Each structure stands twice: as C-alpha cells, then as structure tokens.
Amino acid sequence: MPSSAPGRQTSLLDTRALPIDEISALFNRADEFKTRFAERGDFRDGVTQPKVVCCLFFEPSTRTRMSFQTAAYRLGHQVLTMELSSSSLVKGETYTDTVLNIAAMFPDLLIVRYANSPELDKLLPELDMPVINAGSGVDHHPTQALLDAYTIRNEFGVISGKRILIVGDIAHSRVARSNFDVLGRLGAEIAIAGPQEFLPSEKEFSQVKRFESLDEALDWPDVFMGLRVQKERHGGAQVVSGSAEEYHRDFGLTSRRLKKLKPHTIIMHPGPINYGVEFSNPQEILEDRRNRILQQVSNGVLIRAVLLDSFLAAASEND
Ligand code: CP
C-alpha cells in the first residue's frame, strides 16, 4: 500500500507507478477495512480530522464517483462534487482552468475523471496535493484495475497463474489497459477476444493470447471479464460493421455461452453493462452464481477508502 511515510506516494494517476508490494499491502488493508466495516459500520479508526475531498468528473459516472464519495464519508471526510451541467464548463471554461480553480480552493485531495486530455495528463502530476485518477481517456482507470484484481485475489486466493479472458472493445478501454498492467505484473495469464477492430495492436499488447472466436475461448478462463462497447470513444464512426444483435451473436455472453463457461469461472464487468450487446439479459446474468459484478462494486468502496485514507494521511505528514 502507498505508505504514509513522508516522501512516499500520495497520488495515483497510473498503476505503473504502484509497485507490486504496495498493491499487496493495499489488498491487506482493504481486508482490514472490510472487517472494520462489519464490526463498526464505518472505516474510521479513532477520531478523524475531517478533510475536504473534491470530485471533478468531466465524464459521467455512477460506480466510481459514488464509491469514492461513500468511502470518503465513511472515513469521516467531507466531499464536494462539481456538477457538470451547472458548472462554468457550459460557458466554455476549459478542463485545465477548471482544475486550476478548484485546486486554488485548498482541497485536501482531488479525484478527477476526464476524456482524452494531454493538458490534464501534464497538469495533474504537477499539482501540489494528492490526486486520484478516476479514469482518463482510453489509457488509465487505476482504481478499477485494483478493485478487479482484489476481487480475483479474494475469489481464488491468488492471482498468479489465473487465466483472465477480456472480451469486447479492448482498443478503447482504459479498464483493459490498467488491468493488463496490474494483473500482468501480478502474474495472471491474460487473453483477449473481440472483433478485429476492437483489438489493440500486437505491439501494444504483446504476450497476450488472442482468440479468433469467443466460442473457442469459453473453456479457457478462470475469469470472464466483459467490456462495454464504448461508442463515445469511437469519434462518431461506426468502428465495427454490423448491428448490436450481430455483435451479441458473435461476441456477447449469450445464454448458450453462459452454459459453456466452466463452473468455477467467475463473471466480471466494470459496468455499465449494455444488456443484449456484451451480456445476455439482467435476470440471467444477475442470477448466475458465478457473477461477481456487484462484488466488484463493493470491493471498489474498500479499495478507494484505503487509497483515500493512505494518501490523506501521507499528505498530512508531509505538510
Ligand atoms: N466502472 C466504472 O468506471 O463505472 P462508472 O463509469 O459508472 O464510474
């Protein structure tokens, strides 16, 4: 876990900055937080000096934003969330000016989500306060990858050697990229399947097994990770020819394919899910005993609470 020792990490913008031993320590602390919550109903350990956490989400979010907020409140902190529709972004203010103005209000920590923005990629590491990346462009979604890895570790006790099949719009997925880094460094075997147009280049994702068809992959994985088709990142183009029905037929987790997955294979998805596209229907998926999708969401609160607690403590010690 990012330690609270002065000089150690107080921000998380890219999983590649997080050493393996810190990821393992983070998972152990998430276990402690889970126990603490079961015993006391929150994550506080003694009296909290309340801090101000600012959420800046320049893209929509349900899970990430709400779980950061929940985690912060249960640690005893205050959360301010800027609403896009009533902000000065609608008057043409840039991302950069928005971040600079909020950062000038002395928040103790910023949580930021944004679409592709080289300006913010450059600015955020330069800010004089802890910053957590809540998803940026097609590149990074660090907390999603950490909660995914934590879910897999809790399921199997170990990640090393586990087979993770990631299916769908991988080329446009920040979840996939952060997961390749975290799960890859933790020793998982990773494979991908999807339409050619949705597969990343061999150069970018070397050492990843590729399945030509989803049907031939079904008895391979310990984890089936579905991804949403991310139309908002396709620049208005029809990247894959064919309808949603055809996509579902070729790369969806249909009723027939659900039956072919092995009994121990868990089903994961970062959300939001497009039923009838990447997954069959809510009833079938939610009732399947291999489904861990809501478990991922709960684990996200634990992981984010540990990160907030650690970074805020480290920043206080560094003051
Ligand atoms: N997994 C995820 O990032 O979901 P939200 O977009 O709802 O935050």
Short mmCIF file of C-alpha atoms and ligand atoms in Angstrom, two decimals:
data_model
loop_
_atom_site.label_atom_id
_atom_site.label_comp_id
_atom_site.label_asym_id
_atom_site.label_seq_id
_atom_site.Cartn_x
_atom_site.Cartn_y
_atom_site.Cartn_z
CA MET A 1 0.00 0.00 0.00
CA PRO A 2 1.22 3.54 -0.64
CA SER A 3 2.71 4.18 2.74
CA SER A 4 2.00 7.08 4.98
CA ALA A 5 5.73 7.66 5.39
CA PRO A 6 6.80 11.18 4.34
CA GLY A 7 8.01 11.33 0.78
CA ARG A 8 6.11 8.24 -0.31
CA GLN A 9 3.31 8.20 -2.86
CA THR A 10 0.31 10.43 -2.18
CA SER A 11 -1.32 10.29 -5.63
CA LEU A 12 -2.43 7.59 -8.05
CA LEU A 13 -2.56 8.58 -11.70
CA ASP A 14 -1.22 5.44 -13.36
CA THR A 15 -1.00 1.91 -11.95
CA ARG A 16 2.51 1.55 -13.39
CA ALA A 17 3.74 3.81 -10.57
CA LEU A 18 2.45 1.35 -7.97
CA PRO A 19 4.96 -1.37 -7.01
CA ILE A 20 3.70 -4.93 -6.54
CA ASP A 21 4.44 -4.95 -2.81
CA GLU A 22 2.32 -1.82 -2.37
CA ILE A 23 -0.56 -3.45 -4.26
CA SER A 24 -0.38 -6.46 -1.94
CA ALA A 25 -0.31 -4.20 1.12
CA LEU A 26 -3.29 -2.27 -0.26
CA PHE A 27 -5.27 -5.52 -0.53
CA ASN A 28 -4.38 -6.46 3.04
CA ARG A 29 -5.58 -3.09 4.28
CA ALA A 30 -8.79 -3.48 2.26
CA ASP A 31 -9.34 -6.74 4.16
CA GLU A 32 -8.90 -4.83 7.42
CA PHE A 33 -11.36 -2.16 6.28
CA LYS A 34 -13.87 -4.86 5.41
CA THR A 35 -13.61 -6.30 8.92
CA ARG A 36 -13.78 -2.84 10.46
CA PHE A 37 -16.92 -2.05 8.50
CA ALA A 38 -18.54 -5.34 9.56
CA GLU A 39 -17.75 -4.57 13.22
CA ARG A 40 -18.39 -0.81 13.38
CA GLY A 41 -20.34 0.19 10.29
CA ASP A 42 -17.66 2.56 9.02
CA PHE A 43 -13.96 2.75 8.18
CA ARG A 44 -12.87 5.15 10.92
CA ASP A 45 -10.08 4.17 13.24
CA GLY A 46 -10.49 6.55 16.16
CA VAL A 47 -11.19 10.24 15.76
CA THR A 48 -10.88 11.56 12.19
CA GLN A 49 -9.56 15.00 11.38
CA PRO A 50 -12.10 15.74 8.61
CA LYS A 51 -10.58 16.61 5.23
CA VAL A 52 -12.14 18.11 2.11
CA VAL A 53 -12.17 15.82 -0.93
CA CYS A 54 -13.19 17.30 -4.30
CA CYS A 55 -14.66 15.15 -7.09
CA LEU A 56 -14.23 16.53 -10.61
CA PHE A 57 -15.87 14.21 -13.09
CA PHE A 58 -15.74 15.61 -16.61
CA GLU A 59 -17.33 12.39 -17.86
CA PRO A 60 -20.40 10.59 -16.49
CA SER A 61 -20.01 8.02 -13.73
CA THR A 62 -22.16 6.07 -11.31
CA ARG A 63 -19.91 3.49 -9.64
CA THR A 64 -16.58 5.29 -9.42
CA ARG A 65 -17.96 8.62 -8.26
CA MET A 66 -20.43 7.21 -5.76
CA SER A 67 -17.97 4.73 -4.32
CA PHE A 68 -15.32 7.42 -3.79
CA GLN A 69 -17.99 9.54 -2.09
CA THR A 70 -19.21 6.66 0.07
CA ALA A 71 -15.66 5.75 1.03
CA ALA A 72 -14.82 9.34 1.98
CA TYR A 73 -17.95 9.79 4.09
CA ARG A 74 -17.36 6.53 5.91
CA LEU A 75 -13.85 7.71 6.71
CA GLY A 76 -15.33 10.87 8.23
CA HIS A 77 -14.34 13.27 5.44
CA GLN A 78 -16.32 15.91 3.55
CA VAL A 79 -16.91 15.54 -0.20
CA LEU A 80 -17.61 18.28 -2.73
CA THR A 81 -18.73 17.22 -6.18
CA MET A 82 -18.88 19.61 -9.09
CA GLU A 83 -21.95 19.07 -11.24
CA LEU A 84 -21.06 19.40 -14.91
CA SER A 85 -24.38 20.82 -16.02
CA SER A 86 -24.28 23.73 -13.56
CA SER A 87 -20.56 24.43 -13.79
CA SER A 88 -18.81 27.06 -15.90
CA LEU A 89 -17.76 24.32 -18.30
CA VAL A 90 -21.08 25.03 -20.04
CA LYS A 91 -19.83 28.60 -20.55
CA GLY A 92 -16.75 27.29 -22.31
CA GLU A 93 -14.27 27.07 -19.45
CA THR A 94 -11.54 24.53 -20.16
CA TYR A 95 -10.73 21.40 -18.15
CA THR A 96 -7.39 22.94 -17.25
CA ASP A 97 -8.84 26.20 -15.93
CA THR A 98 -11.50 24.27 -14.03
CA VAL A 99 -8.90 22.09 -12.29
CA LEU A 100 -6.65 25.08 -11.55
CA ASN A 101 -9.57 26.99 -10.00
CA ILE A 102 -10.73 24.09 -7.83
CA ALA A 103 -7.13 23.37 -6.81
CA ALA A 104 -6.85 27.03 -5.70
CA MET A 105 -9.63 26.44 -3.14
CA PHE A 106 -7.35 24.37 -0.86
CA PRO A 107 -8.97 20.94 -1.19
CA ASP A 108 -7.07 18.19 0.60
CA LEU A 109 -7.41 15.75 -2.29
CA LEU A 110 -8.75 15.80 -5.86
CA ILE A 111 -10.43 12.93 -7.67
CA VAL A 112 -10.57 13.53 -11.43
CA ARG A 113 -12.15 11.74 -14.39
CA TYR A 114 -11.70 13.05 -17.91
CA ALA A 115 -11.78 12.15 -21.56
CA ASN A 116 -8.57 12.30 -23.56
CA SER A 117 -6.69 15.46 -22.46
CA PRO A 118 -2.92 15.80 -22.84
CA GLU A 119 -3.20 19.10 -20.94
CA LEU A 120 -4.64 17.38 -17.85
CA ASP A 121 -2.19 14.47 -18.22
CA LYS A 122 0.54 17.09 -17.81
CA LEU A 123 -1.14 19.27 -15.19
CA LEU A 124 -2.37 16.71 -12.65
CA PRO A 125 1.05 15.36 -11.60
CA GLU A 126 2.23 18.94 -11.09
CA LEU A 127 -0.50 19.86 -8.57
CA ASP A 128 0.61 20.40 -5.01
CA MET A 129 -1.96 17.99 -3.49
CA PRO A 130 -2.93 14.33 -3.69
CA VAL A 131 -4.76 13.44 -6.91
CA ILE A 132 -6.51 10.18 -7.81
CA ASN A 133 -7.27 9.36 -11.42
CA ALA A 134 -10.88 8.12 -11.63
CA GLY A 135 -10.50 7.23 -15.33
CA SER A 136 -8.66 9.12 -18.10
CA GLY A 137 -9.23 8.75 -21.83
CA VAL A 138 -8.52 5.25 -23.13
CA ASP A 139 -5.37 4.96 -21.01
CA HIS A 140 -5.90 4.60 -17.29
CA HIS A 141 -8.52 3.53 -14.75
CA PRO A 142 -6.26 2.66 -11.80
CA THR A 143 -8.86 2.12 -9.09
CA GLN A 144 -10.96 -0.12 -11.36
CA ALA A 145 -7.96 -2.35 -12.06
CA LEU A 146 -7.12 -2.53 -8.36
CA LEU A 147 -10.66 -3.47 -7.36
CA ASP A 148 -10.76 -6.04 -10.16
CA ALA A 149 -7.50 -7.60 -9.00
CA TYR A 150 -8.71 -7.55 -5.39
CA THR A 151 -11.91 -9.34 -6.44
CA ILE A 152 -9.93 -12.04 -8.26
CA ARG A 153 -7.48 -12.43 -5.37
CA ASN A 154 -10.39 -12.81 -2.92
CA GLU A 155 -12.05 -15.39 -5.13
CA PHE A 156 -9.07 -17.63 -5.79
CA GLY A 157 -6.65 -16.67 -3.00
CA VAL A 158 -4.03 -15.92 -5.63
CA ILE A 159 -3.79 -14.08 -8.96
CA SER A 160 -0.58 -15.59 -10.29
CA GLY A 161 -1.37 -18.25 -12.90
CA LYS A 162 -5.06 -17.40 -13.15
CA ARG A 163 -6.45 -17.09 -16.65
CA ILE A 164 -8.27 -13.84 -17.38
CA LEU A 165 -10.24 -13.54 -20.62
CA ILE A 166 -11.11 -9.93 -21.53
CA VAL A 167 -13.82 -9.68 -24.16
CA GLY A 168 -15.07 -6.76 -26.22
CA ASP A 169 -13.97 -3.23 -27.04
CA ILE A 170 -10.44 -3.56 -25.72
CA ALA A 171 -8.86 -0.97 -28.02
CA HIS A 172 -10.95 1.83 -26.48
CA SER A 173 -10.85 0.55 -22.90
CA ARG A 174 -8.90 2.22 -20.10
CA VAL A 175 -10.11 -0.60 -17.84
CA ALA A 176 -8.38 -3.15 -20.08
CA ARG A 177 -5.12 -1.16 -20.19
CA SER A 178 -4.91 -0.71 -16.42
CA ASN A 179 -5.85 -4.36 -15.93
CA PHE A 180 -3.15 -5.53 -18.34
CA ASP A 181 -0.63 -3.72 -16.19
CA VAL A 182 -1.88 -4.75 -12.74
CA LEU A 183 -2.96 -8.33 -13.49
CA GLY A 184 0.03 -8.89 -15.75
CA ARG A 185 2.51 -7.81 -13.06
CA LEU A 186 0.67 -9.97 -10.51
CA GLY A 187 1.33 -12.99 -12.72
CA ALA A 188 -2.06 -13.60 -14.36
CA GLU A 189 -2.29 -15.11 -17.82
CA ILE A 190 -4.34 -12.75 -19.98
CA ALA A 191 -6.20 -13.41 -23.21
CA ILE A 192 -8.43 -11.21 -25.33
CA ALA A 193 -11.30 -11.79 -27.74
CA GLY A 194 -13.33 -9.36 -29.80
CA PRO A 195 -13.87 -8.08 -33.32
CA GLN A 196 -10.59 -7.22 -35.08
CA GLU A 197 -11.49 -3.53 -34.98
CA PHE A 198 -11.72 -3.68 -31.17
CA LEU A 199 -8.42 -5.46 -30.60
CA PRO A 200 -5.34 -3.43 -29.66
CA SER A 201 -2.18 -3.71 -31.73
CA GLU A 202 0.10 -6.69 -31.16
CA LYS A 203 2.86 -4.16 -30.46
CA GLU A 204 0.90 -2.50 -27.66
CA PHE A 205 -0.27 -5.78 -26.12
CA SER A 206 2.49 -8.27 -26.61
CA GLN A 207 2.43 -11.51 -24.61
CA VAL A 208 -1.35 -11.59 -24.64
CA LYS A 209 -3.13 -14.61 -26.04
CA ARG A 210 -5.69 -13.78 -28.76
CA PHE A 211 -8.74 -15.90 -29.53
CA GLU A 212 -10.15 -15.65 -33.05
CA SER A 213 -13.62 -16.54 -31.87
CA LEU A 214 -15.26 -16.31 -28.46
CA ASP A 215 -16.61 -19.84 -28.73
CA GLU A 216 -13.14 -21.36 -28.80
CA ALA A 217 -12.20 -19.37 -25.66
CA LEU A 218 -15.03 -20.43 -23.38
CA ASP A 219 -13.36 -23.34 -21.60
CA TRP A 220 -10.10 -21.41 -21.15
CA PRO A 221 -10.64 -18.73 -18.45
CA ASP A 222 -10.91 -18.62 -14.69
CA VAL A 223 -12.29 -15.09 -15.11
CA PHE A 224 -14.57 -13.90 -17.91
CA MET A 225 -14.33 -10.09 -17.98
CA GLY A 226 -16.83 -8.40 -20.29
CA LEU A 227 -16.32 -4.85 -21.52
CA ARG A 228 -18.81 -2.33 -22.83
CA VAL A 229 -18.72 -1.19 -26.45
CA GLN A 230 -17.56 2.39 -25.85
CA LYS A 231 -19.25 4.33 -28.61
CA GLU A 232 -18.33 7.65 -27.00
CA ARG A 233 -14.67 6.93 -27.81
CA HIS A 234 -15.26 5.97 -31.45
CA GLY A 235 -15.30 9.59 -32.67
CA GLY A 236 -18.74 9.21 -34.24
CA ALA A 237 -17.52 6.44 -36.57
CA GLN A 238 -19.06 3.00 -36.95
CA VAL A 239 -15.91 1.13 -35.90
CA VAL A 240 -17.42 -2.33 -36.29
CA SER A 241 -19.74 -3.06 -39.17
CA GLY A 242 -22.93 -4.85 -38.22
CA SER A 243 -25.69 -4.36 -35.70
CA ALA A 244 -25.74 -4.73 -31.92
CA GLU A 245 -27.56 -8.04 -32.48
CA GLU A 246 -24.73 -9.30 -34.66
CA TYR A 247 -22.17 -8.19 -32.10
CA HIS A 248 -24.10 -10.05 -29.41
CA ARG A 249 -24.26 -13.13 -31.60
CA ASP A 250 -20.50 -13.14 -32.23
CA PHE A 251 -19.00 -11.71 -29.01
CA GLY A 252 -21.80 -11.50 -26.45
CA LEU A 253 -22.10 -13.68 -23.36
CA THR A 254 -25.27 -15.32 -24.62
CA SER A 255 -27.37 -17.90 -22.76
CA ARG A 256 -25.65 -20.63 -24.75
CA ARG A 257 -22.17 -19.35 -23.92
CA LEU A 258 -23.04 -18.90 -20.23
CA LYS A 259 -23.76 -22.63 -20.11
CA LYS A 260 -20.37 -23.39 -21.66
CA LEU A 261 -18.31 -21.44 -19.12
CA LYS A 262 -16.72 -23.68 -16.52
CA PRO A 263 -18.44 -23.93 -13.11
CA HIS A 264 -15.60 -22.15 -11.32
CA THR A 265 -15.24 -19.34 -13.90
CA ILE A 266 -16.32 -16.04 -12.42
CA ILE A 267 -18.06 -13.37 -14.48
CA MET A 268 -16.90 -9.78 -14.11
CA HIS A 269 -17.73 -6.47 -15.78
CA PRO A 270 -16.65 -2.96 -14.75
CA GLY A 271 -20.07 -1.56 -15.69
CA PRO A 272 -22.15 -0.03 -17.00
CA ILE A 273 -23.46 -3.10 -18.82
CA ASN A 274 -25.29 -2.97 -22.13
CA TYR A 275 -27.59 -5.98 -21.93
CA GLY A 276 -28.34 -7.52 -25.30
CA VAL A 277 -24.90 -6.39 -26.50
CA GLU A 278 -22.00 -7.72 -24.40
CA PHE A 279 -24.18 -9.69 -21.95
CA SER A 280 -27.46 -11.56 -22.48
CA ASN A 281 -30.06 -10.17 -20.06
CA PRO A 282 -30.05 -8.89 -16.47
CA GLN A 283 -32.01 -11.76 -14.99
CA GLU A 284 -29.77 -14.44 -16.44
CA ILE A 285 -26.53 -12.68 -15.52
CA LEU A 286 -27.55 -11.47 -12.06
CA GLU A 287 -28.93 -14.89 -11.10
CA ASP A 288 -25.84 -16.77 -12.27
CA ARG A 289 -23.94 -17.89 -9.15
CA ARG A 290 -20.63 -17.16 -10.94
CA ASN A 291 -21.45 -13.47 -11.30
CA ARG A 292 -19.18 -11.18 -9.22
CA ILE A 293 -20.26 -7.86 -10.72
CA LEU A 294 -21.81 -6.39 -7.58
CA GLN A 295 -18.96 -7.82 -5.52
CA GLN A 296 -16.63 -5.72 -7.70
CA VAL A 297 -18.67 -2.64 -6.77
CA SER A 298 -18.47 -3.37 -3.04
CA ASN A 299 -14.75 -4.06 -3.31
CA GLY A 300 -14.37 -0.72 -5.07
CA VAL A 301 -15.51 1.09 -1.92
CA LEU A 302 -12.90 -0.74 0.17
CA ILE A 303 -10.06 -0.11 -2.26
CA ARG A 304 -10.94 3.57 -2.63
CA ALA A 305 -11.30 4.01 1.13
CA VAL A 306 -7.80 2.60 1.66
CA LEU A 307 -6.34 4.89 -1.00
CA LEU A 308 -8.08 7.98 0.40
CA ASP A 309 -7.05 7.18 3.95
CA SER A 310 -3.47 6.49 2.99
CA PHE A 311 -2.98 9.50 0.73
CA LEU A 312 -4.62 11.94 3.12
CA ALA A 313 -2.51 10.65 5.99
CA ALA A 314 0.67 10.81 3.93
CA ALA A 315 -0.11 14.34 2.75
CA SER A 316 -0.69 15.48 6.37
CA GLU A 317 2.63 14.01 7.44
CA ASN A 318 4.38 15.71 4.53
CA ASP A 319 2.99 19.15 5.48
N1 CP B 1 -16.58 1.14 -13.84
C1 CP B 1 -16.85 2.45 -13.97
O1 CP B 1 -15.94 3.26 -14.15
O2 CP B 1 -18.17 2.76 -13.87
P1 CP B 1 -18.71 4.27 -13.85
O3 CP B 1 -18.44 4.84 -15.23
O4 CP B 1 -20.17 4.17 -13.55
O5 CP B 1 -17.94 5.01 -12.81
#
